[in-house]
Amino acid sequence: MAAPAGGITLRSDPAALRPGFRPDTQRTVTLNFDDNALLPMLYGEHDRHLARIEQRLGVRIASRGGRVTVSGGTDGTGLAESVLRALWQRLQKGEPTGMADVEAALRMADGPQEDPRLPLADMPAIRTRKGAIAPRSRTQAAYMDSLQRQEMVFGVGPAGTGKTYLAVAQGVALLMANRVDRIILSRPAVEAGERLGFLPGDMKEKVDPYLRPLYDALHDMMPADQVARRIVSGEIEIAPLAFMRGRTLAHAYAILDEAQNTTPAQMKMFLTRMGEGSRMVVTGDPTQVDLPPGQKSGLVEALSILDGVEGIGITRFAEADVVRHPLVGRIVSAYGRAEAAGTVSSGHSSPVRGRTRE
């Protein structure tokens, strides 16, 4: 297809436009961006950012210098305008903008907007020494808002939705601001006992593999030497859940990750460790329980018992909130459909676990 003079190729096929597109309700929006140095980052290499917006929203985009024209249905052009303005604001703040950020802006613009506290242009951010971390979905924005407001927060949902990553980021931000004295990161070691005994090394070396995602998130927020120094000083503690028994955690920020693999007794034990000036975050996926058959998950029980309790926030992520590679979201959706149809078991780990924004 021929490109307009000085512009980009129009890539949208009317037959592949987003649901709800109606040719008889077309409109055109023209945007002007006044900093030529930022335009390559806004458009992307070979205009790939604009192409993705076209594909996702069913619009046509043409550019000439800093002038961008968006044509299509009323809804699509409005969303495309919001996405382009949001990306431009990031660039003006000196924040990098890649395809992941384009996907995030699309997800934010095209998601439900019932919460009046979370307009697209004024989303919360977690600031660490390595830069600001912004939400990549509206559920992430609500979760970050809850992390800032509530003393105890549950983040539950599929892998890849940012539950643990954002919880660690908030803890690092509070530690850097001297609002807590230490961060405590914990996970249940599901195979604790006989199987761990066959692993080489001392107890720390035996349980470290279970805690590796927490180390990885920390190193995304802080320089490696600072992480090591704070671990030695006790400002950051990473330990299996069994080490929490009998303690009172005062002026601390405590995260219990993979909480679906706690028993009801372990969950109650952890939650009652909370002391003065402390905050707690519990993350997990109730569909990924690795406990022995017949053993009830402490996370599932806690969500039922504590729902509606004052001072406790519960954020539920869905498949649409997966912020890894777009294919991961489609994989999670496919497994969800298979589980709903009863063709696969929902009680075992799926192949989409990993470190990035778990």
PDB file of N, CA, C and O in Angstrom, residues 140-204:
ATOM      1  N   GLN A 140      -2.687  -3.013  37.885  1.00  0.00           N
ATOM      2  CA  GLN A 140      -1.421  -2.679  38.528  1.00  0.00           C
ATOM      3  C   GLN A 140      -1.505  -1.309  39.200  1.00  0.00           C
ATOM      4  O   GLN A 140      -0.979  -1.110  40.303  1.00  0.00           O
ATOM      5  N   ALA A 141      -2.157  -0.352  38.545  1.00  0.00           N
ATOM      6  CA  ALA A 141      -2.292   0.980  39.135  1.00  0.00           C
ATOM      7  C   ALA A 141      -3.081   0.923  40.437  1.00  0.00           C
ATOM      8  O   ALA A 141      -2.715   1.553  41.432  1.00  0.00           O
ATOM      9  N   ALA A 142      -4.172   0.149  40.437  1.00  0.00           N
ATOM     10  CA  ALA A 142      -4.970   0.001  41.654  1.00  0.00           C
ATOM     11  C   ALA A 142      -4.163  -0.697  42.752  1.00  0.00           C
ATOM     12  O   ALA A 142      -4.256  -0.352  43.933  1.00  0.00           O
ATOM     13  N   TYR A 143      -3.360  -1.686  42.369  1.00  0.00           N
ATOM     14  CA  TYR A 143      -2.502  -2.416  43.308  1.00  0.00           C
ATOM     15  C   TYR A 143      -1.468  -1.480  43.924  1.00  0.00           C
ATOM     16  O   TYR A 143      -1.263  -1.465  45.142  1.00  0.00           O
ATOM     17  N   MET A 144      -0.811  -0.676  43.095  1.00  0.00           N
ATOM     18  CA  MET A 144       0.176   0.282  43.589  1.00  0.00           C
ATOM     19  C   MET A 144      -0.475   1.302  44.514  1.00  0.00           C
ATOM     20  O   MET A 144       0.103   1.705  45.528  1.00  0.00           O
ATOM     21  N   ASP A 145      -1.668   1.718  44.183  1.00  0.00           N
ATOM     22  CA  ASP A 145      -2.398   2.646  45.042  1.00  0.00           C
ATOM     23  C   ASP A 145      -2.681   2.004  46.395  1.00  0.00           C
ATOM     24  O   ASP A 145      -2.534   2.629  47.444  1.00  0.00           O
ATOM     25  N   SER A 146      -3.065   0.725  46.377  1.00  0.00           N
ATOM     26  CA  SER A 146      -3.336  -0.004  47.621  1.00  0.00           C
ATOM     27  C   SER A 146      -2.071  -0.192  48.437  1.00  0.00           C
ATOM     28  O   SER A 146      -2.075  -0.066  49.675  1.00  0.00           O
ATOM     29  N   LEU A 147      -0.941  -0.464  47.774  1.00  0.00           N
ATOM     30  CA  LEU A 147       0.336  -0.618  48.480  1.00  0.00           C
ATOM     31  C   LEU A 147       0.719   0.661  49.218  1.00  0.00           C
ATOM     32  O   LEU A 147       1.345   0.622  50.279  1.00  0.00           O
ATOM     33  N   GLN A 148       0.342   1.805  48.659  1.00  0.00           N
ATOM     34  CA  GLN A 148       0.668   3.079  49.284  1.00  0.00           C
ATOM     35  C   GLN A 148      -0.284   3.410  50.440  1.00  0.00           C
ATOM     36  O   GLN A 148       0.110   4.069  51.402  1.00  0.00           O
ATOM     37  N   ARG A 149      -1.513   2.928  50.357  1.00  0.00           N
ATOM     38  CA  ARG A 149      -2.546   3.336  51.324  1.00  0.00           C
ATOM     39  C   ARG A 149      -2.756   2.349  52.472  1.00  0.00           C
ATOM     40  O   ARG A 149      -3.063   2.748  53.586  1.00  0.00           O
ATOM     41  N   GLN A 150      -2.649   1.052  52.182  1.00  0.00           N
ATOM     42  CA  GLN A 150      -3.045   0.034  53.151  1.00  0.00           C
ATOM     43  C   GLN A 150      -1.844  -0.545  53.891  1.00  0.00           C
ATOM     44  O   GLN A 150      -0.740  -0.615  53.363  1.00  0.00           O
ATOM     45  N   GLU A 151      -2.083  -1.013  55.108  1.00  0.00           N
ATOM     46  CA  GLU A 151      -1.018  -1.628  55.906  1.00  0.00           C
ATOM     47  C   GLU A 151      -0.805  -3.094  55.546  1.00  0.00           C
ATOM     48  O   GLU A 151       0.285  -3.637  55.743  1.00  0.00           O
ATOM     49  N   MET A 152      -1.863  -3.729  55.049  1.00  0.00           N
ATOM     50  CA  MET A 152      -1.755  -5.128  54.616  1.00  0.00           C
ATOM     51  C   MET A 152      -2.455  -5.266  53.276  1.00  0.00           C
ATOM     52  O   MET A 152      -3.595  -4.841  53.117  1.00  0.00           O
ATOM     53  N   VAL A 153      -1.752  -5.864  52.298  1.00  0.00           N
ATOM     54  CA  VAL A 153      -2.279  -5.970  50.941  1.00  0.00           C
ATOM     55  C   VAL A 153      -2.101  -7.396  50.436  1.00  0.00           C
ATOM     56  O   VAL A 153      -1.042  -8.004  50.611  1.00  0.00           O
ATOM     57  N   PHE A 154      -3.150  -7.912  49.804  1.00  0.00           N
ATOM     58  CA  PHE A 154      -3.076  -9.187  49.098  1.00  0.00           C
ATOM     59  C   PHE A 154      -3.107  -8.898  47.606  1.00  0.00           C
ATOM     60  O   PHE A 154      -3.994  -8.186  47.120  1.00  0.00           O
ATOM     61  N   GLY A 155      -2.147  -9.453  46.867  1.00  0.00           N
ATOM     62  CA  GLY A 155      -2.134  -9.371  45.406  1.00  0.00           C
ATOM     63  C   GLY A 155      -2.214 -10.773  44.856  1.00  0.00           C
ATOM     64  O   GLY A 155      -1.287 -11.562  45.039  1.00  0.00           O
ATOM     65  N   VAL A 156      -3.325 -11.117  44.216  1.00  0.00           N
ATOM     66  CA  VAL A 156      -3.533 -12.488  43.762  1.00  0.00           C
ATOM     67  C   VAL A 156      -3.865 -12.503  42.278  1.00  0.00           C
ATOM     68  O   VAL A 156      -4.535 -11.606  41.762  1.00  0.00           O
ATOM     69  N   GLY A 157      -3.379 -13.522  41.584  1.00  0.00           N
ATOM     70  CA  GLY A 157      -3.668 -13.644  40.167  1.00  0.00           C
ATOM     71  C   GLY A 157      -2.579 -14.400  39.445  1.00  0.00           C
ATOM     72  O   GLY A 157      -1.630 -14.909  40.056  1.00  0.00           O
ATOM     73  N   PRO A 158      -2.664 -14.478  38.117  1.00  0.00           N
ATOM     74  CA  PRO A 158      -1.750 -15.298  37.322  1.00  0.00           C
ATOM     75  C   PRO A 158      -0.307 -14.810  37.383  1.00  0.00           C
ATOM     76  O   PRO A 158      -0.026 -13.660  37.745  1.00  0.00           O
ATOM     77  N   ALA A 159       0.599 -15.673  36.982  1.00  0.00           N
ATOM     78  CA  ALA A 159       2.002 -15.296  36.847  1.00  0.00           C
ATOM     79  C   ALA A 159       2.146 -14.216  35.786  1.00  0.00           C
ATOM     80  O   ALA A 159       1.389 -14.158  34.827  1.00  0.00           O
ATOM     81  N   GLY A 160       3.127 -13.335  36.000  1.00  0.00           N
ATOM     82  CA  GLY A 160       3.413 -12.318  35.005  1.00  0.00           C
ATOM     83  C   GLY A 160       2.614 -11.046  35.128  1.00  0.00           C
ATOM     84  O   GLY A 160       2.686 -10.176  34.262  1.00  0.00           O
ATOM     85  N   THR A 161       1.863 -10.890  36.209  1.00  0.00           N
ATOM     86  CA  THR A 161       1.034  -9.695  36.359  1.00  0.00           C
ATOM     87  C   THR A 161       1.704  -8.616  37.211  1.00  0.00           C
ATOM     88  O   THR A 161       1.128  -7.539  37.396  1.00  0.00           O
ATOM     89  N   GLY A 162       2.900  -8.883  37.740  1.00  0.00           N
ATOM     90  CA  GLY A 162       3.634  -7.862  38.483  1.00  0.00           C
ATOM     91  C   GLY A 162       3.404  -7.860  39.970  1.00  0.00           C
ATOM     92  O   GLY A 162       3.830  -6.927  40.653  1.00  0.00           O
ATOM     93  N   LYS A 163       2.770  -8.875  40.511  1.00  0.00           N
ATOM     94  CA  LYS A 163       2.411  -8.884  41.935  1.00  0.00           C
ATOM     95  C   LYS A 163       3.633  -8.737  42.833  1.00  0.00           C
ATOM     96  O   LYS A 163       3.700  -7.837  43.679  1.00  0.00           O
ATOM     97  N   THR A 164       4.602  -9.627  42.651  1.00  0.00           N
ATOM     98  CA  THR A 164       5.783  -9.628  43.511  1.00  0.00           C
ATOM     99  C   THR A 164       6.716  -8.478  43.167  1.00  0.00           C
ATOM    100  O   THR A 164       7.256  -7.803  44.050  1.00  0.00           O
ATOM    101  N   TYR A 165       6.908  -8.237  41.891  1.00  0.00           N
ATOM    102  CA  TYR A 165       7.829  -7.198  41.442  1.00  0.00           C
ATOM    103  C   TYR A 165       7.447  -5.839  42.023  1.00  0.00           C
ATOM    104  O   TYR A 165       8.290  -5.112  42.565  1.00  0.00           O
ATOM    105  N   LEU A 166       6.179  -5.480  41.936  1.00  0.00           N
ATOM    106  CA  LEU A 166       5.736  -4.180  42.439  1.00  0.00           C
ATOM    107  C   LEU A 166       5.774  -4.136  43.959  1.00  0.00           C
ATOM    108  O   LEU A 166       6.046  -3.082  44.547  1.00  0.00           O
ATOM    109  N   ALA A 167       5.499  -5.268  44.607  1.00  0.00           N
ATOM    110  CA  ALA A 167       5.576  -5.307  46.065  1.00  0.00           C
ATOM    111  C   ALA A 167       7.010  -5.068  46.537  1.00  0.00           C
ATOM    112  O   ALA A 167       7.247  -4.307  47.489  1.00  0.00           O
ATOM    113  N   VAL A 168       7.974  -5.690  45.869  1.00  0.00           N
ATOM    114  CA  VAL A 168       9.382  -5.472  46.214  1.00  0.00           C
ATOM    115  C   VAL A 168       9.774  -4.026  45.941  1.00  0.00           C
ATOM    116  O   VAL A 168      10.473  -3.391  46.742  1.00  0.00           O
ATOM    117  N   ALA A 169       9.312  -3.482  44.821  1.00  0.00           N
ATOM    118  CA  ALA A 169       9.631  -2.087  44.486  1.00  0.00           C
ATOM    119  C   ALA A 169       9.120  -1.132  45.556  1.00  0.00           C
ATOM    120  O   ALA A 169       9.816  -0.197  45.959  1.00  0.00           O
ATOM    121  N   GLN A 170       7.906  -1.356  46.033  1.00  0.00           N
ATOM    122  CA  GLN A 170       7.354  -0.492  47.079  1.00  0.00           C
ATOM    123  C   GLN A 170       8.160  -0.617  48.361  1.00  0.00           C
ATOM    124  O   GLN A 170       8.419   0.383  49.050  1.00  0.00           O
ATOM    125  N   GLY A 171       8.596  -1.842  48.688  1.00  0.00           N
ATOM    126  CA  GLY A 171       9.414  -2.032  49.876  1.00  0.00           C
ATOM    127  C   GLY A 171      10.738  -1.300  49.771  1.00  0.00           C
ATOM    128  O   GLY A 171      11.192  -0.655  50.728  1.00  0.00           O
ATOM    129  N   VAL A 172      11.386  -1.375  48.613  1.00  0.00           N
ATOM    130  CA  VAL A 172      12.657  -0.677  48.407  1.00  0.00           C
ATOM    131  C   VAL A 172      12.460   0.830  48.521  1.00  0.00           C
ATOM    132  O   VAL A 172      13.268   1.536  49.142  1.00  0.00           O
ATOM    133  N   ALA A 173      11.370   1.340  47.934  1.00  0.00           N
ATOM    134  CA  ALA A 173      11.097   2.777  48.008  1.00  0.00           C
ATOM    135  C   ALA A 173      10.920   3.229  49.456  1.00  0.00           C
ATOM    136  O   ALA A 173      11.429   4.282  49.867  1.00  0.00           O
ATOM    137  N   LEU A 174      10.200   2.448  50.254  1.00  0.00           N
ATOM    138  CA  LEU A 174       9.979   2.808  51.662  1.00  0.00           C
ATOM    139  C   LEU A 174      11.278   2.723  52.458  1.00  0.00           C
ATOM    140  O   LEU A 174      11.536   3.545  53.344  1.00  0.00           O
ATOM    141  N   LEU A 175      12.118   1.721  52.153  1.00  0.00           N
ATOM    142  CA  LEU A 175      13.395   1.590  52.853  1.00  0.00           C
ATOM    143  C   LEU A 175      14.301   2.771  52.523  1.00  0.00           C
ATOM    144  O   LEU A 175      14.942   3.346  53.418  1.00  0.00           O
ATOM    145  N   MET A 176      14.362   3.152  51.255  1.00  0.00           N
ATOM    146  CA  MET A 176      15.204   4.278  50.840  1.00  0.00           C
ATOM    147  C   MET A 176      14.739   5.598  51.463  1.00  0.00           C
ATOM    148  O   MET A 176      15.534   6.493  51.718  1.00  0.00           O
ATOM    149  N   ALA A 177      13.418   5.702  51.699  1.00  0.00           N
ATOM    150  CA  ALA A 177      12.868   6.917  52.289  1.00  0.00           C
ATOM    151  C   ALA A 177      12.889   6.869  53.822  1.00  0.00           C
ATOM    152  O   ALA A 177      12.347   7.766  54.477  1.00  0.00           O
ATOM    153  N   ASN A 178      13.494   5.800  54.390  1.00  0.00           N
ATOM    154  CA  ASN A 178      13.584   5.624  55.850  1.00  0.00           C
ATOM    155  C   ASN A 178      12.214   5.545  56.516  1.00  0.00           C
ATOM    156  O   ASN A 178      12.061   5.904  57.679  1.00  0.00           O
ATOM    157  N   ARG A 179      11.221   5.040  55.767  1.00  0.00           N
ATOM    158  CA  ARG A 179       9.894   4.873  56.350  1.00  0.00           C
ATOM    159  C   ARG A 179       9.728   3.500  56.988  1.00  0.00           C
ATOM    160  O   ARG A 179       8.779   3.265  57.729  1.00  0.00           O
ATOM    161  N   VAL A 180      10.615   2.576  56.675  1.00  0.00           N
ATOM    162  CA  VAL A 180      10.710   1.298  57.380  1.00  0.00           C
ATOM    163  C   VAL A 180      12.182   1.033  57.647  1.00  0.00           C
ATOM    164  O   VAL A 180      13.060   1.577  56.973  1.00  0.00           O
ATOM    165  N   ASP A 181      12.467   0.208  58.656  1.00  0.00           N
ATOM    166  CA  ASP A 181      13.853  -0.087  59.017  1.00  0.00           C
ATOM    167  C   ASP A 181      14.439  -1.247  58.217  1.00  0.00           C
ATOM    168  O   ASP A 181      15.663  -1.362  58.083  1.00  0.00           O
ATOM    169  N   ARG A 182      13.569  -2.125  57.701  1.00  0.00           N
ATOM    170  CA  ARG A 182      14.077  -3.301  56.997  1.00  0.00           C
ATOM    171  C   ARG A 182      12.998  -3.895  56.107  1.00  0.00           C
ATOM    172  O   ARG A 182      11.800  -3.633  56.285  1.00  0.00           O
ATOM    173  N   ILE A 183      13.442  -4.669  55.146  1.00  0.00           N
ATOM    174  CA  ILE A 183      12.558  -5.423  54.265  1.00  0.00           C
ATOM    175  C   ILE A 183      12.760  -6.904  54.567  1.00  0.00           C
ATOM    176  O   ILE A 183      13.894  -7.384  54.676  1.00  0.00           O
ATOM    177  N   ILE A 184      11.650  -7.617  54.700  1.00  0.00           N
ATOM    178  CA  ILE A 184      11.710  -9.059  54.930  1.00  0.00           C
ATOM    179  C   ILE A 184      10.957  -9.738  53.797  1.00  0.00           C
ATOM    180  O   ILE A 184       9.768  -9.494  53.584  1.00  0.00           O
ATOM    181  N   LEU A 185      11.668 -10.571  53.064  1.00  0.00           N
ATOM    182  CA  LEU A 185      11.086 -11.272  51.928  1.00  0.00           C
ATOM    183  C   LEU A 185      11.061 -12.759  52.237  1.00  0.00           C
ATOM    184  O   LEU A 185      12.085 -13.345  52.598  1.00  0.00           O
ATOM    185  N   SER A 186       9.881 -13.369  52.077  1.00  0.00           N
ATOM    186  CA  SER A 186       9.750 -14.766  52.484  1.00  0.00           C
ATOM    187  C   SER A 186       8.917 -15.551  51.474  1.00  0.00           C
ATOM    188  O   SER A 186       8.043 -15.000  50.799  1.00  0.00           O
ATOM    189  N   ARG A 187       9.226 -16.828  51.407  1.00  0.00           N
ATOM    190  CA  ARG A 187       8.480 -17.772  50.576  1.00  0.00           C
ATOM    191  C   ARG A 187       8.385 -19.097  51.311  1.00  0.00           C
ATOM    192  O   ARG A 187       9.320 -19.474  52.018  1.00  0.00           O
ATOM    193  N   PRO A 188       7.284 -19.819  51.127  1.00  0.00           N
ATOM    194  CA  PRO A 188       7.272 -21.188  51.663  1.00  0.00           C
ATOM    195  C   PRO A 188       8.129 -22.088  50.783  1.00  0.00           C
ATOM    196  O   PRO A 188       8.055 -22.020  49.556  1.00  0.00           O
ATOM    197  N   ALA A 189       8.981 -22.898  51.386  1.00  0.00           N
ATOM    198  CA  ALA A 189       9.752 -23.898  50.644  1.00  0.00           C
ATOM    199  C   ALA A 189       8.923 -25.166  50.650  1.00  0.00           C
ATOM    200  O   ALA A 189       8.962 -25.948  51.594  1.00  0.00           O
ATOM    201  N   VAL A 190       8.147 -25.353  49.598  1.00  0.00           N
ATOM    202  CA  VAL A 190       7.149 -26.420  49.572  1.00  0.00           C
ATOM    203  C   VAL A 190       7.771 -27.776  49.795  1.00  0.00           C
ATOM    204  O   VAL A 190       7.207 -28.642  50.444  1.00  0.00           O
ATOM    205  N   GLU A 191       8.998 -27.981  49.281  1.00  0.00           N
ATOM    206  CA  GLU A 191       9.631 -29.277  49.401  1.00  0.00           C
ATOM    207  C   GLU A 191      10.552 -29.347  50.624  1.00  0.00           C
ATOM    208  O   GLU A 191      11.450 -30.164  50.683  1.00  0.00           O
ATOM    209  N   ALA A 192      10.315 -28.463  51.618  1.00  0.00           N
ATOM    210  CA  ALA A 192      11.144 -28.480  52.826  1.00  0.00           C
ATOM    211  C   ALA A 192      11.082 -29.856  53.480  1.00  0.00           C
ATOM    212  O   ALA A 192      10.041 -30.494  53.522  1.00  0.00           O
ATOM    213  N   GLY A 193      12.213 -30.297  54.042  1.00  0.00           N
ATOM    214  CA  GLY A 193      12.246 -31.599  54.682  1.00  0.00           C
ATOM    215  C   GLY A 193      13.182 -32.536  53.950  1.00  0.00           C
ATOM    216  O   GLY A 193      14.319 -32.194  53.618  1.00  0.00           O
ATOM    217  N   GLU A 194      12.695 -33.715  53.617  1.00  0.00           N
ATOM    218  CA  GLU A 194      13.564 -34.759  53.089  1.00  0.00           C
ATOM    219  C   GLU A 194      14.240 -34.355  51.780  1.00  0.00           C
ATOM    220  O   GLU A 194      15.436 -34.550  51.614  1.00  0.00           O
ATOM    221  N   ARG A 195      13.485 -33.773  50.837  1.00  0.00           N
ATOM    222  CA  ARG A 195      14.082 -33.482  49.535  1.00  0.00           C
ATOM    223  C   ARG A 195      15.187 -32.436  49.651  1.00  0.00           C
ATOM    224  O   ARG A 195      16.189 -32.521  48.968  1.00  0.00           O
ATOM    225  N   LEU A 196      14.985 -31.432  50.489  1.00  0.00           N
ATOM    226  CA  LEU A 196      16.032 -30.426  50.662  1.00  0.00           C
ATOM    227  C   LEU A 196      17.306 -31.057  51.207  1.00  0.00           C
ATOM    228  O   LEU A 196      18.407 -30.588  50.935  1.00  0.00           O
ATOM    229  N   GLY A 197      17.177 -32.099  51.987  1.00  0.00           N
ATOM    230  CA  GLY A 197      18.344 -32.732  52.577  1.00  0.00           C
ATOM    231  C   GLY A 197      19.307 -33.282  51.551  1.00  0.00           C
ATOM    232  O   GLY A 197      20.493 -33.466  51.832  1.00  0.00           O
ATOM    233  N   PHE A 198      18.810 -33.576  50.354  1.00  0.00           N
ATOM    234  CA  PHE A 198      19.677 -34.128  49.328  1.00  0.00           C
ATOM    235  C   PHE A 198      20.396 -33.051  48.527  1.00  0.00           C
ATOM    236  O   PHE A 198      21.256 -33.360  47.717  1.00  0.00           O
ATOM    237  N   LEU A 199      20.039 -31.775  48.756  1.00  0.00           N
ATOM    238  CA  LEU A 199      20.720 -30.693  48.056  1.00  0.00           C
ATOM    239  C   LEU A 199      22.040 -30.378  48.749  1.00  0.00           C
ATOM    240  O   LEU A 199      22.139 -30.459  49.972  1.00  0.00           O
ATOM    241  N   PRO A 200      23.072 -30.008  48.002  1.00  0.00           N
ATOM    242  CA  PRO A 200      24.363 -29.709  48.619  1.00  0.00           C
ATOM    243  C   PRO A 200      24.333 -28.380  49.355  1.00  0.00           C
ATOM    244  O   PRO A 200      23.508 -27.509  49.065  1.00  0.00           O
ATOM    245  N   GLY A 201      25.260 -28.215  50.307  1.00  0.00           N
ATOM    246  CA  GLY A 201      25.412 -26.925  50.967  1.00  0.00           C
ATOM    247  C   GLY A 201      24.711 -26.843  52.304  1.00  0.00           C
ATOM    248  O   GLY A 201      24.058 -27.779  52.765  1.00  0.00           O
ATOM    249  N   ASP A 202      24.867 -25.639  52.950  1.00  0.00           N
ATOM    250  CA  ASP A 202      24.207 -25.407  54.234  1.00  0.00           C
ATOM    251  C   ASP A 202      22.754 -25.017  53.990  1.00  0.00           C
ATOM    252  O   ASP A 202      22.262 -25.012  52.859  1.00  0.00           O
ATOM    253  N   MET A 203      22.027 -24.653  55.074  1.00  0.00           N
ATOM    254  CA  MET A 203      20.606 -24.361  54.950  1.00  0.00           C
ATOM    255  C   MET A 203      20.341 -23.205  53.991  1.00  0.00           C
ATOM    256  O   MET A 203      19.420 -23.251  53.174  1.00  0.00           O
ATOM    257  N   LYS A 204      21.175 -22.141  54.069  1.00  0.00           N
ATOM    258  CA  LYS A 204      20.974 -21.003  53.172  1.00  0.00           C
ATOM    259  C   LYS A 204      21.091 -21.434  51.711  1.00  0.00           C
ATOM    260  O   LYS A 204      20.281 -21.057  50.860  1.00  0.00           O
TER     261      LYS A 204
END
